[in-house]
Tab-separated table of C-alpha atoms in Angstrom:
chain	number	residue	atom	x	y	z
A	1	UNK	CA	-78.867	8.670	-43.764
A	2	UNK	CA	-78.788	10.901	-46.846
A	3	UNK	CA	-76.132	12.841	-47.756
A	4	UNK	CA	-76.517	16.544	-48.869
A	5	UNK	CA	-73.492	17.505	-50.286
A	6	UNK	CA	-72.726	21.159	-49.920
A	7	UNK	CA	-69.300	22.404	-50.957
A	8	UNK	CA	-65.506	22.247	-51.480
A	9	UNK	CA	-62.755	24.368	-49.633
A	10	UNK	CA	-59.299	24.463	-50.776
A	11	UNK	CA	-56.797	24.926	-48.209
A	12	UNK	CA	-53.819	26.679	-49.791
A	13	UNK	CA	-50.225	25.680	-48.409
A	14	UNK	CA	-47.135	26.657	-48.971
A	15	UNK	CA	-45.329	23.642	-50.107
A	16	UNK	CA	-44.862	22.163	-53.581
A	17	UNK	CA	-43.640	19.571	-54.967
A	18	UNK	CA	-40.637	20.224	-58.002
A	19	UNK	CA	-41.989	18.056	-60.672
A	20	UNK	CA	-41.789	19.787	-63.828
A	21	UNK	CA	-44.756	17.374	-65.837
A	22	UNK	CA	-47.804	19.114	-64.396
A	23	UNK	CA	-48.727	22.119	-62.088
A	24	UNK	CA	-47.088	21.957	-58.045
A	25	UNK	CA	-49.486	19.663	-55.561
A	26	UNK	CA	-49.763	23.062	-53.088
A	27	UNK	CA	-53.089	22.419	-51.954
A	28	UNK	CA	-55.588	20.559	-50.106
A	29	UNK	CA	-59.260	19.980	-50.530
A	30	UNK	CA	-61.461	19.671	-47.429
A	31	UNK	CA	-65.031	18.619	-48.320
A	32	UNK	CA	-68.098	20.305	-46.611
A	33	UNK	CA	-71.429	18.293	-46.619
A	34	UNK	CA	-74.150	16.665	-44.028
A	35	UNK	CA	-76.638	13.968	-43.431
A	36	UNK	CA	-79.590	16.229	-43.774
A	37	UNK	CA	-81.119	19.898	-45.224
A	38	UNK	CA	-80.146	21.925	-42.058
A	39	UNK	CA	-76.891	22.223	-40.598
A	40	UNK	CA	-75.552	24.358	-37.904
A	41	UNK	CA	-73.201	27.393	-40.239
A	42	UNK	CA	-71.961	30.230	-38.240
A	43	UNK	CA	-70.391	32.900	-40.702
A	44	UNK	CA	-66.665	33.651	-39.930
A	45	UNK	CA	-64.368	36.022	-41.169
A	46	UNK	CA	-61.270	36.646	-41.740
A	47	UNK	CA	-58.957	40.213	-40.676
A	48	UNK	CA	-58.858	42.597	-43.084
A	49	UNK	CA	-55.825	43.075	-44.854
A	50	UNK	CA	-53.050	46.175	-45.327
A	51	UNK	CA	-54.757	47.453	-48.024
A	52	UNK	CA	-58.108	47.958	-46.485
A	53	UNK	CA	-57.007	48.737	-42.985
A	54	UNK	CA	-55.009	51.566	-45.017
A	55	UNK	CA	-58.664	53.607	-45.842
A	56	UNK	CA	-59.282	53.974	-42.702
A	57	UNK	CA	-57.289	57.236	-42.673
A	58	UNK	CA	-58.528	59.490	-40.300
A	59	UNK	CA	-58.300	59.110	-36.381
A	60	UNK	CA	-60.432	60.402	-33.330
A	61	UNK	CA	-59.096	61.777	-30.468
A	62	UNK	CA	-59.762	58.501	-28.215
A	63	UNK	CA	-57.651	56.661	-30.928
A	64	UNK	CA	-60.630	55.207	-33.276
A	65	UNK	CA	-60.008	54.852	-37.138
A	66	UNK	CA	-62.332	55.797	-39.300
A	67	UNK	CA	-62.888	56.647	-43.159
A	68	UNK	CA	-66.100	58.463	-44.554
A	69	UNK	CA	-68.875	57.044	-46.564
A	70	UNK	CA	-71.475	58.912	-48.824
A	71	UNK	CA	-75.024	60.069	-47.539
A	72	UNK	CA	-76.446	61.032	-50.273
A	73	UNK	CA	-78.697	59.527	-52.670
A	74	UNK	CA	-78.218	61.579	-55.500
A	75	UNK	CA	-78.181	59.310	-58.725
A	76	UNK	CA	-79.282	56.492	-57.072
A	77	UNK	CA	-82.503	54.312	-57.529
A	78	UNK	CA	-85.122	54.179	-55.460
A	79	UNK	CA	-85.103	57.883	-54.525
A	80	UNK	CA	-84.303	58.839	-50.737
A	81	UNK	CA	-84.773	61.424	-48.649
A	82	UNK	CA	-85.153	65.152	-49.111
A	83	UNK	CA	-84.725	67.555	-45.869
A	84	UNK	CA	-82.263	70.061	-44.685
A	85	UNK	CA	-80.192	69.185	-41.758
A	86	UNK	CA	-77.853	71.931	-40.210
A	87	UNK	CA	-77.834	73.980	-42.961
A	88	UNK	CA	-76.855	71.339	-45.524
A	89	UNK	CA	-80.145	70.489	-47.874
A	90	UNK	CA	-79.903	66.927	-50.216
A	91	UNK	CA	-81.396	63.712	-50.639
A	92	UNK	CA	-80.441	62.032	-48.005
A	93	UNK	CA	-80.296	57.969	-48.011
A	94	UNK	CA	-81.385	57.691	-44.429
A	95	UNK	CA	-84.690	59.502	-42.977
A	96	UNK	CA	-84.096	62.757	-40.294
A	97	UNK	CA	-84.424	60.492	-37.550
A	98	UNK	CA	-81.651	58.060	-38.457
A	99	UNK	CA	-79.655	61.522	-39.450
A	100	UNK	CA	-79.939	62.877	-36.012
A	101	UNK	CA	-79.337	59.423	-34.076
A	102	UNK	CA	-75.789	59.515	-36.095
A	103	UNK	CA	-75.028	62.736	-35.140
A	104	UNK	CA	-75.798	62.325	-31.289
A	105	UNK	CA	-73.141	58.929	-31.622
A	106	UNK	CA	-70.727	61.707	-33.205
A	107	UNK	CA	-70.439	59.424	-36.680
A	108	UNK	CA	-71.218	62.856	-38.765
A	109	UNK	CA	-68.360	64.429	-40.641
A	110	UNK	CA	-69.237	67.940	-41.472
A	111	UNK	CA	-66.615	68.710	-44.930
A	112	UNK	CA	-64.833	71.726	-45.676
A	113	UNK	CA	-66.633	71.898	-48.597
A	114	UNK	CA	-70.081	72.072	-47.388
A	115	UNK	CA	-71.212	68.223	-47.219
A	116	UNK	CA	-72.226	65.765	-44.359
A	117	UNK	CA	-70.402	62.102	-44.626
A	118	UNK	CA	-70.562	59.374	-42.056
A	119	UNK	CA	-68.181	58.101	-40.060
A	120	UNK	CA	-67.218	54.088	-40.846
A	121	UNK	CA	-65.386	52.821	-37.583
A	122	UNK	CA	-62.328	50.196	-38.283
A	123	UNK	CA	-63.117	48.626	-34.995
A	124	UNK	CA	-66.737	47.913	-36.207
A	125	UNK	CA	-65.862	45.845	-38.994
A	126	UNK	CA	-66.023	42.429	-38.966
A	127	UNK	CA	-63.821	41.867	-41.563
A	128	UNK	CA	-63.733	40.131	-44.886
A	129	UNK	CA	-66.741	36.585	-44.898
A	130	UNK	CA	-64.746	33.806	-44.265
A	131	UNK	CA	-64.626	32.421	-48.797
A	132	UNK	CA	-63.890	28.828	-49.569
A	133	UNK	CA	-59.994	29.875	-50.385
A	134	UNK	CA	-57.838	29.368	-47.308
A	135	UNK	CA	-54.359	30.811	-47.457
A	136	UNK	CA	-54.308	32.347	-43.969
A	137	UNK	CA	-53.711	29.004	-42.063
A	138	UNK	CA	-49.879	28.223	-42.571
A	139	UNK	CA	-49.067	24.469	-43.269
A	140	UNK	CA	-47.021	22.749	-39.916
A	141	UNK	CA	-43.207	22.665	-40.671
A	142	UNK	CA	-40.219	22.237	-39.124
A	143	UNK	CA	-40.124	25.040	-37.003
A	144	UNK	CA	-43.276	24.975	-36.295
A	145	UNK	CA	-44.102	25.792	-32.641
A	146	UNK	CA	-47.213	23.228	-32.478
A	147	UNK	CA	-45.251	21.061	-34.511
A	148	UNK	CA	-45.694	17.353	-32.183
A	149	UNK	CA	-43.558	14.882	-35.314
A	150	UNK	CA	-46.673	13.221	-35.972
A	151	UNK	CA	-46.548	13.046	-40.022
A	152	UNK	CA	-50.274	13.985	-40.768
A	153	UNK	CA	-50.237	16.509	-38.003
A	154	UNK	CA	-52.606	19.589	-39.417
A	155	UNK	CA	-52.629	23.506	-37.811
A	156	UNK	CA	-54.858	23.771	-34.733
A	157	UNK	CA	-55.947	27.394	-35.961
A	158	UNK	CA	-57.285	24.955	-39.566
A	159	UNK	CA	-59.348	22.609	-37.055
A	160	UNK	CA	-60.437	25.421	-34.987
A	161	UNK	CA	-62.399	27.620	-38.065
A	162	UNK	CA	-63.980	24.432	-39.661
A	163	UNK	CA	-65.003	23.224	-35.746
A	164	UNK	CA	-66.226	26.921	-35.515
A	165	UNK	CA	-68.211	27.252	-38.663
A	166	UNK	CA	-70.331	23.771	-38.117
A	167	UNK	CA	-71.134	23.558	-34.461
A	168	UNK	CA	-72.135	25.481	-31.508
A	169	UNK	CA	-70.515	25.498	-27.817
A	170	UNK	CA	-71.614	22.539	-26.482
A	171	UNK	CA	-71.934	20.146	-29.323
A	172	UNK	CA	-70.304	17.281	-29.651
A	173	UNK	CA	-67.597	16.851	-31.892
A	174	UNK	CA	-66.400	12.940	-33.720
A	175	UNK	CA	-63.058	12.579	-35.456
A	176	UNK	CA	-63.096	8.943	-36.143
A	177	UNK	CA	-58.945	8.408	-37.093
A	178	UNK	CA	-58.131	11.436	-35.056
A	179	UNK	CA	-54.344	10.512	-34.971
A	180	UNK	CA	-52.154	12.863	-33.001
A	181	UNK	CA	-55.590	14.742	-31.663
A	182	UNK	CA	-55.702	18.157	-32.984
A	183	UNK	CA	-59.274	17.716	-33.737
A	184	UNK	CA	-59.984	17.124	-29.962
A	185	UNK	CA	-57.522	19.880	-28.774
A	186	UNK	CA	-59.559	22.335	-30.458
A	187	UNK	CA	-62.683	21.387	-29.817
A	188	UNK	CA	-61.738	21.236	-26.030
A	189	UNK	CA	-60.603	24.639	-26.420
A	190	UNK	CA	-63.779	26.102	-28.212
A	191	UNK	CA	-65.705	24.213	-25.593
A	192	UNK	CA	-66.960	21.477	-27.625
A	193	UNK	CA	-67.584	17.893	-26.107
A	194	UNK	CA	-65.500	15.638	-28.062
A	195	UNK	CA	-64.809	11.626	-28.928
A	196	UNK	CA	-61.584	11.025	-30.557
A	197	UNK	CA	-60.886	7.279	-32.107
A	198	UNK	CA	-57.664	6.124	-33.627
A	199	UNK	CA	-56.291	2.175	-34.234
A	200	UNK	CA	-52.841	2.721	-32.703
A	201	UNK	CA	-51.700	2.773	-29.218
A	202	UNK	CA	-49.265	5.346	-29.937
A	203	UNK	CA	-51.907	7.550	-31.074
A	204	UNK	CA	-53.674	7.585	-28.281
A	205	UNK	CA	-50.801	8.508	-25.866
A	206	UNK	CA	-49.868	11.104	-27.913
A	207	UNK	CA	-53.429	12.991	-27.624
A	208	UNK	CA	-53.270	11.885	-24.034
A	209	UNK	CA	-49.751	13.655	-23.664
A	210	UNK	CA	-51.235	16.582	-25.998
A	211	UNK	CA	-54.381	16.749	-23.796
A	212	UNK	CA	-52.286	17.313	-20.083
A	213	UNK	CA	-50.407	19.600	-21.196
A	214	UNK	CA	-52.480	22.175	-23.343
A	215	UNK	CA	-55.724	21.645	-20.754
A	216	UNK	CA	-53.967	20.948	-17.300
A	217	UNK	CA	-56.060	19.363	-15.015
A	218	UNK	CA	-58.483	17.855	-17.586
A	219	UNK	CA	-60.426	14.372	-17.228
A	220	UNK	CA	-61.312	12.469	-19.777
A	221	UNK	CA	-61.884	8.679	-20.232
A	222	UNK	CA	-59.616	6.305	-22.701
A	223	UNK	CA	-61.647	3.139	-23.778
A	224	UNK	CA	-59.671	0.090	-25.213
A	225	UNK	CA	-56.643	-0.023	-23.012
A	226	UNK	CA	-55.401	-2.595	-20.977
A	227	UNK	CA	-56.823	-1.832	-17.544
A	228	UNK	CA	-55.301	-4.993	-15.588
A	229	UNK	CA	-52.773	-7.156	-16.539
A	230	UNK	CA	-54.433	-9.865	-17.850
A	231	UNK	CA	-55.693	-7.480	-20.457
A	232	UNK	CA	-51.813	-6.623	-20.494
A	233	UNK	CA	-51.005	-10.079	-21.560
A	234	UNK	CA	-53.521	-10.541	-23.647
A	235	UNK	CA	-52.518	-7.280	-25.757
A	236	UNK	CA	-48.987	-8.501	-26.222
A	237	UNK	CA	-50.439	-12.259	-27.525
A	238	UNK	CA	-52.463	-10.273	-30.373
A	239	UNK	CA	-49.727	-7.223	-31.110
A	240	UNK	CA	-46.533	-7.042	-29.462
A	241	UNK	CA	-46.154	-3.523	-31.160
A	242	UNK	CA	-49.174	-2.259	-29.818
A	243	UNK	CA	-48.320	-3.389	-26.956
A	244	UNK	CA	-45.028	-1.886	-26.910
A	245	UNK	CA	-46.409	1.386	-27.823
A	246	UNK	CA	-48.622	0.786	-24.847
A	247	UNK	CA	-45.906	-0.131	-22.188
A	248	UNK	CA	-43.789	2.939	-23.304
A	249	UNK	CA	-47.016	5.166	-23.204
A	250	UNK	CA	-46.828	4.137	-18.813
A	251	UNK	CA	-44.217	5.963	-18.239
A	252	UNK	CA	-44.397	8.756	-21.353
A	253	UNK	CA	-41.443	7.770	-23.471
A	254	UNK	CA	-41.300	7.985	-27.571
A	255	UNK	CA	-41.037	4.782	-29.004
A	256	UNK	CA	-38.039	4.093	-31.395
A	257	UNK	CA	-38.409	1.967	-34.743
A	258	UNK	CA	-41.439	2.694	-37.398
A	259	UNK	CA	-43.606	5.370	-38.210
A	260	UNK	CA	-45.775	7.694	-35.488
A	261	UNK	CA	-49.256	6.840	-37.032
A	262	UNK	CA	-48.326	3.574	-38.417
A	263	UNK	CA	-50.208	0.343	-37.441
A	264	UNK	CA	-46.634	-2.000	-37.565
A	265	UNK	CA	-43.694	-1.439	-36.423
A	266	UNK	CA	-40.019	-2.542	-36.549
A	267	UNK	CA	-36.613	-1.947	-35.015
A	268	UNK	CA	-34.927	1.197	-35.287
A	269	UNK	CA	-31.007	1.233	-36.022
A	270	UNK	CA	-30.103	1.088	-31.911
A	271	UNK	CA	-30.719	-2.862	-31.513
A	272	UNK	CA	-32.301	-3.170	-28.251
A	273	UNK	CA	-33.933	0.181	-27.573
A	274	UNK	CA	-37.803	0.279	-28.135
A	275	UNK	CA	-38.306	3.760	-26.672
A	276	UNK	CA	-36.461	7.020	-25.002
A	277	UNK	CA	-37.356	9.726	-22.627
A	278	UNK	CA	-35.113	12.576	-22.941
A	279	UNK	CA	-34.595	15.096	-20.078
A	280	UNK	CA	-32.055	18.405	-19.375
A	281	UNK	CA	-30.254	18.363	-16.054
A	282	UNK	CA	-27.807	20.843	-16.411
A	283	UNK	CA	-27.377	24.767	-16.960
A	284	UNK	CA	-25.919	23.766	-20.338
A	285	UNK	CA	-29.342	22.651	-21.924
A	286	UNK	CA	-27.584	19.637	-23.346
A	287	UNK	CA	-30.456	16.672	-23.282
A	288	UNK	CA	-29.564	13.765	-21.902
A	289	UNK	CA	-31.501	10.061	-22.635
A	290	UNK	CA	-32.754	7.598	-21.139
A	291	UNK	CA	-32.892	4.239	-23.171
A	292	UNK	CA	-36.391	1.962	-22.253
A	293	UNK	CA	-36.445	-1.675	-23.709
A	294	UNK	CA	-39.771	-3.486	-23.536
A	295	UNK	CA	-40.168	-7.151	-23.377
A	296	UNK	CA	-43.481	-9.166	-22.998
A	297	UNK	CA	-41.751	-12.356	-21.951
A	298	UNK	CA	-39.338	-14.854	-21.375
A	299	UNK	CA	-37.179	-12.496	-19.082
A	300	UNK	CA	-33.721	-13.243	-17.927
A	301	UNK	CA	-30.083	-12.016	-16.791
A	302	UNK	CA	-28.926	-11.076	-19.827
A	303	UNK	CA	-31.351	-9.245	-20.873
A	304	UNK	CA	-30.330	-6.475	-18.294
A	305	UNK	CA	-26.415	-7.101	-19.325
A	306	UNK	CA	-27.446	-6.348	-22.872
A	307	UNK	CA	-29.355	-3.075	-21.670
A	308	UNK	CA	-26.444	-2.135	-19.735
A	309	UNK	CA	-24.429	-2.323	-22.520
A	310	UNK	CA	-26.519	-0.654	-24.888
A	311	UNK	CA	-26.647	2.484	-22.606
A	312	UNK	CA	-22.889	2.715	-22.384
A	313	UNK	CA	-22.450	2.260	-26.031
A	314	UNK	CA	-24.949	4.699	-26.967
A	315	UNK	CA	-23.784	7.311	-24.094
A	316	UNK	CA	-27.105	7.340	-22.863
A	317	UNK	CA	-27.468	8.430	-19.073
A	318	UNK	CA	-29.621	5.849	-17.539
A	319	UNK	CA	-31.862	2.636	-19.021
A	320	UNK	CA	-35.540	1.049	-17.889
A	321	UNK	CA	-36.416	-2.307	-18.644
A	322	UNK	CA	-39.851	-2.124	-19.281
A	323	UNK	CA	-41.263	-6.406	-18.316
A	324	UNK	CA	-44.467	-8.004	-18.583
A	325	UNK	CA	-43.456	-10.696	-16.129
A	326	UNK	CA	-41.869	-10.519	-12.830
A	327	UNK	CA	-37.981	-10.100	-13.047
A	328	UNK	CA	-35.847	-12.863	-11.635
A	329	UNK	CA	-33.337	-12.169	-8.354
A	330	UNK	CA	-30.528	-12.296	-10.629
A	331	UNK	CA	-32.188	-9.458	-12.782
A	332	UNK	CA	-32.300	-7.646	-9.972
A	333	UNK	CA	-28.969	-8.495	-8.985
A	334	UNK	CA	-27.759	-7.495	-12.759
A	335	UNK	CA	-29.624	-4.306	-12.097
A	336	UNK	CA	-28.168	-2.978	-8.842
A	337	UNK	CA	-24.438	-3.992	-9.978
A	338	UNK	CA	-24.794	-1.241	-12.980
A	339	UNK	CA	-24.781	1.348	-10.005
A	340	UNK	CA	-26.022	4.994	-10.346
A	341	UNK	CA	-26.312	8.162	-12.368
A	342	UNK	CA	-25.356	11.201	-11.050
A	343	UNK	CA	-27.749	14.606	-12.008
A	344	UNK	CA	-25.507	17.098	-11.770
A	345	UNK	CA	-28.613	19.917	-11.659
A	346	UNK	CA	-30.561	18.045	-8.695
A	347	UNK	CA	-27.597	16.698	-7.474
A	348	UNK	CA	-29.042	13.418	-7.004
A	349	UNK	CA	-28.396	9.856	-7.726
A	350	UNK	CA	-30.409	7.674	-9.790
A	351	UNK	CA	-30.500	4.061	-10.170
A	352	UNK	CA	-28.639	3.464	-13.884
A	353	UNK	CA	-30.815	0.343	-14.814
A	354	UNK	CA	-34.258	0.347	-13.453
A	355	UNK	CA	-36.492	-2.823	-13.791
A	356	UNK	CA	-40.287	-2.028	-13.821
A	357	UNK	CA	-43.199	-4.018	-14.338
A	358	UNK	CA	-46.382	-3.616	-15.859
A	359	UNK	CA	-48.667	-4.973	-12.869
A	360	UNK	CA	-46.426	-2.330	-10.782
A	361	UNK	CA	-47.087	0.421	-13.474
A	362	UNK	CA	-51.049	-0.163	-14.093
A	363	UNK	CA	-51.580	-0.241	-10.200
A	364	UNK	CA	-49.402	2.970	-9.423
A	365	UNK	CA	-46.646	0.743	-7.002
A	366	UNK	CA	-43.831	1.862	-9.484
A	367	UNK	CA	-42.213	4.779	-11.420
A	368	UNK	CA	-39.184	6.156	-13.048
A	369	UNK	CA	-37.271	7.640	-10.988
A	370	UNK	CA	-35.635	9.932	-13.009
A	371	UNK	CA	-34.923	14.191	-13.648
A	372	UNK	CA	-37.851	16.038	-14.640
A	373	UNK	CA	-38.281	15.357	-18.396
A	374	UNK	CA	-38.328	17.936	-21.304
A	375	UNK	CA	-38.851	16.818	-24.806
A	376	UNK	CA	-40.419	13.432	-24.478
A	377	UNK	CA	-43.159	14.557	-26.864
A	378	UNK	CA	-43.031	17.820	-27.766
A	379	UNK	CA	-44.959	19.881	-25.406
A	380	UNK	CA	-48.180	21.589	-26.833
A	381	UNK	CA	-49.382	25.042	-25.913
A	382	UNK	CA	-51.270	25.309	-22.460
A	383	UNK	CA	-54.499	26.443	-23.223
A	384	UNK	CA	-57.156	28.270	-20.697
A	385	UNK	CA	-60.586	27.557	-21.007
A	386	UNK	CA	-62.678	30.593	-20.422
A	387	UNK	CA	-65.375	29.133	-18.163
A	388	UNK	CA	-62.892	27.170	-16.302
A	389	UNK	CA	-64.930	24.539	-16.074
A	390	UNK	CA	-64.026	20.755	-18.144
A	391	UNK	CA	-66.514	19.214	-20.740
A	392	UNK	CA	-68.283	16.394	-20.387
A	393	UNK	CA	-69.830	14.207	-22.679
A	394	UNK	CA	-72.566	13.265	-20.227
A	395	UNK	CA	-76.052	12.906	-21.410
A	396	UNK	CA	-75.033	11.379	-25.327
């Protein structure tokens, strides 16, 4: 397909880098082209600013703003329109007719010093065309409320205006590496169909986390993961961290050890923990964890022993070992011996060492039984979509 190249927008943020050897690295460039000579382009624009609003001095009684604007045509070219209206003669650059309409809609202003000006309404402004400078957007940072710790994570409003500008309700938008999924979130929200691809496991359960809680009650369809557990095993035999990012993506904990977007993985600096869900059980807000170590085979005893020790040293509250095979009676055994956790808020108990298995998880037998969770991913703004209704992609 060719390629008509079209344009460059810079996308100003607010970080810089403190080398003194050449100008601060504050910006990004997003590139604007298609496959062909016509392209879907809907004009946007962006809120006027203090200045501006600031013109728009005077007020009507119902509240409006409004500033004045010349009607005449006196010293311009292409002459205009000469007539007396209410006593006030000129050249006039509309005709009588359009005169009169204005002055039925009450957008005359009749001057102290014998002139007719029109009314300009704030509210009918669009504001200022959307230019290829964009230092509205703020970059995500720490304190960000969107902010998900994915390291490439970009503004939804950013994704939003460029999904805006190049495609119509209904359209279908691809974001081939779409890591933590913000592309997807707002297309879903602007009522775009959507197909979102990324190489990691953990990716994908983070845009599947993302997706449930901004769009609850949504359905959508997640090609490439293990489905049964021979498709389990056979993960594990070609990745054992992608399958470890899968495992702890069953029961929605963040994996420990490597990078969030990364296609490897390693340990972290807690030997034996691969993953944590964190949850708040008292009036104090103080999170609590929950450790989860995930093994893909060759299961025994002391690998709950270990766990239980790792919980206790760490001060975590409870621990999940996370198997691919069936634990062994004395598992079990190990298990049950570590006793229970008391929630002080539900005033429950839970099991302190829970064993679950992936042919239990994938076919809904088994669960953590556990506090309701806060934190495990960061939760992302619930979002309602205003037909109600859930997009398909149907008919592609």
């Amino acid at each position: 397909m060719p390629i008509a190249f079209r344009n460059e927008i810079v996308w100003k943020r607010t970080s810089a880098h403190s080398d003194p050897q050449r100008y601060g690295g504050n910006i990004d460039v997003i590139l604007f082209y298609t496959k062909g000579a016509t392209w879907t382009w809907n004009e946007l624009y962006t809120a006027h600013d203090a200045e501006y609003i600031a013109r728009f001095s005077h007020r009507d009684p119902d509240g409006r703003l409004w500033t004045d604007d010349n009607l005449t045509a006196k010293g311009l070219s292409g002459g205009g329109y000469d007539y007396e209206y209410k006593g006030y003669r000129s050249l006039w650059r509309c005709p009588e007719e359009t005169m009169r309409r204005l002055d039925a809609e009450g957008r005359l202003h009749f001057t102290r010093t014998g002139g007719i000006r029109q009314k300009r309404y704030l509210e009918d402004t669009k504001g200022t065309a959307l230019q290829s400078l964009w230092s509205d957007i703020p970059p995500i940072n720490s304190q960000a409320a969107e902010r998900l710790g994915y390291p490439t994570q970009k503004p939804l409003a950013l994704l939003e205006r460029i999904i805006q500008a190049s495609s119509n309700p209904g359209d279908v938008v691809l974001d081939p590496f779409c890591g933590c999924g913000t592309a997807v979130a707002a297309a879903q929200k602007l009522g775009r169909r959507w197909i979102g691809i990324d190489i990691t496991h953990l990716s994908i359960a983070l845009q599947k986390y993302r997706m449930e809680e901004m769009f609850p009650g949504i359905q959508f369809k997640v090609i490439g993961e293990p489905e049964d557990l021979g498709a389990a095993q056979q993960l594990a035999k070609d990745d054992r961290y992608q399958f470890q990012w899968w495992a702890l993506s069953l029961i929605r904990a963040r994996p420990l050890g490597g990078q969030e977007g990364s296609k490897t993985g390693k340990k972290g600096s807690d030997k034996g923990i691969d993953g944590v869900i964190t949850f708040i059980d008292e009036a104090n807000g103080k999170p609590k964890r929950m450790l989860i170590q995930v093994k893909s085979g060759h299961v025994k005893a002391g690998d709950i022993r270990d766990l239980v020790g790792t919980v206790q040293r760490e001060a975590a509250a409870m621990g999940v070992f996370l198997t691919l095979d069936a634990p062994s009676r004395d598992m079990q055994t190990e298990a049950t011996v570590a006793g229970f956790y008391h929630s002080p808020g539900w005033n429950l108990d839970y099991p302190k060492l829970q064993i679950l298995t992936i042919a239990e998880l994938l076919t809904g037998r088994a669960a953590v039984k556990m506090p309701p969770e806060q934190g495990t991913f960061k939760q992302a703004q619930r979002v309602q979509l205003p037909q109600g209704d859930q997009l398909g992609l149907d008919g592609l």
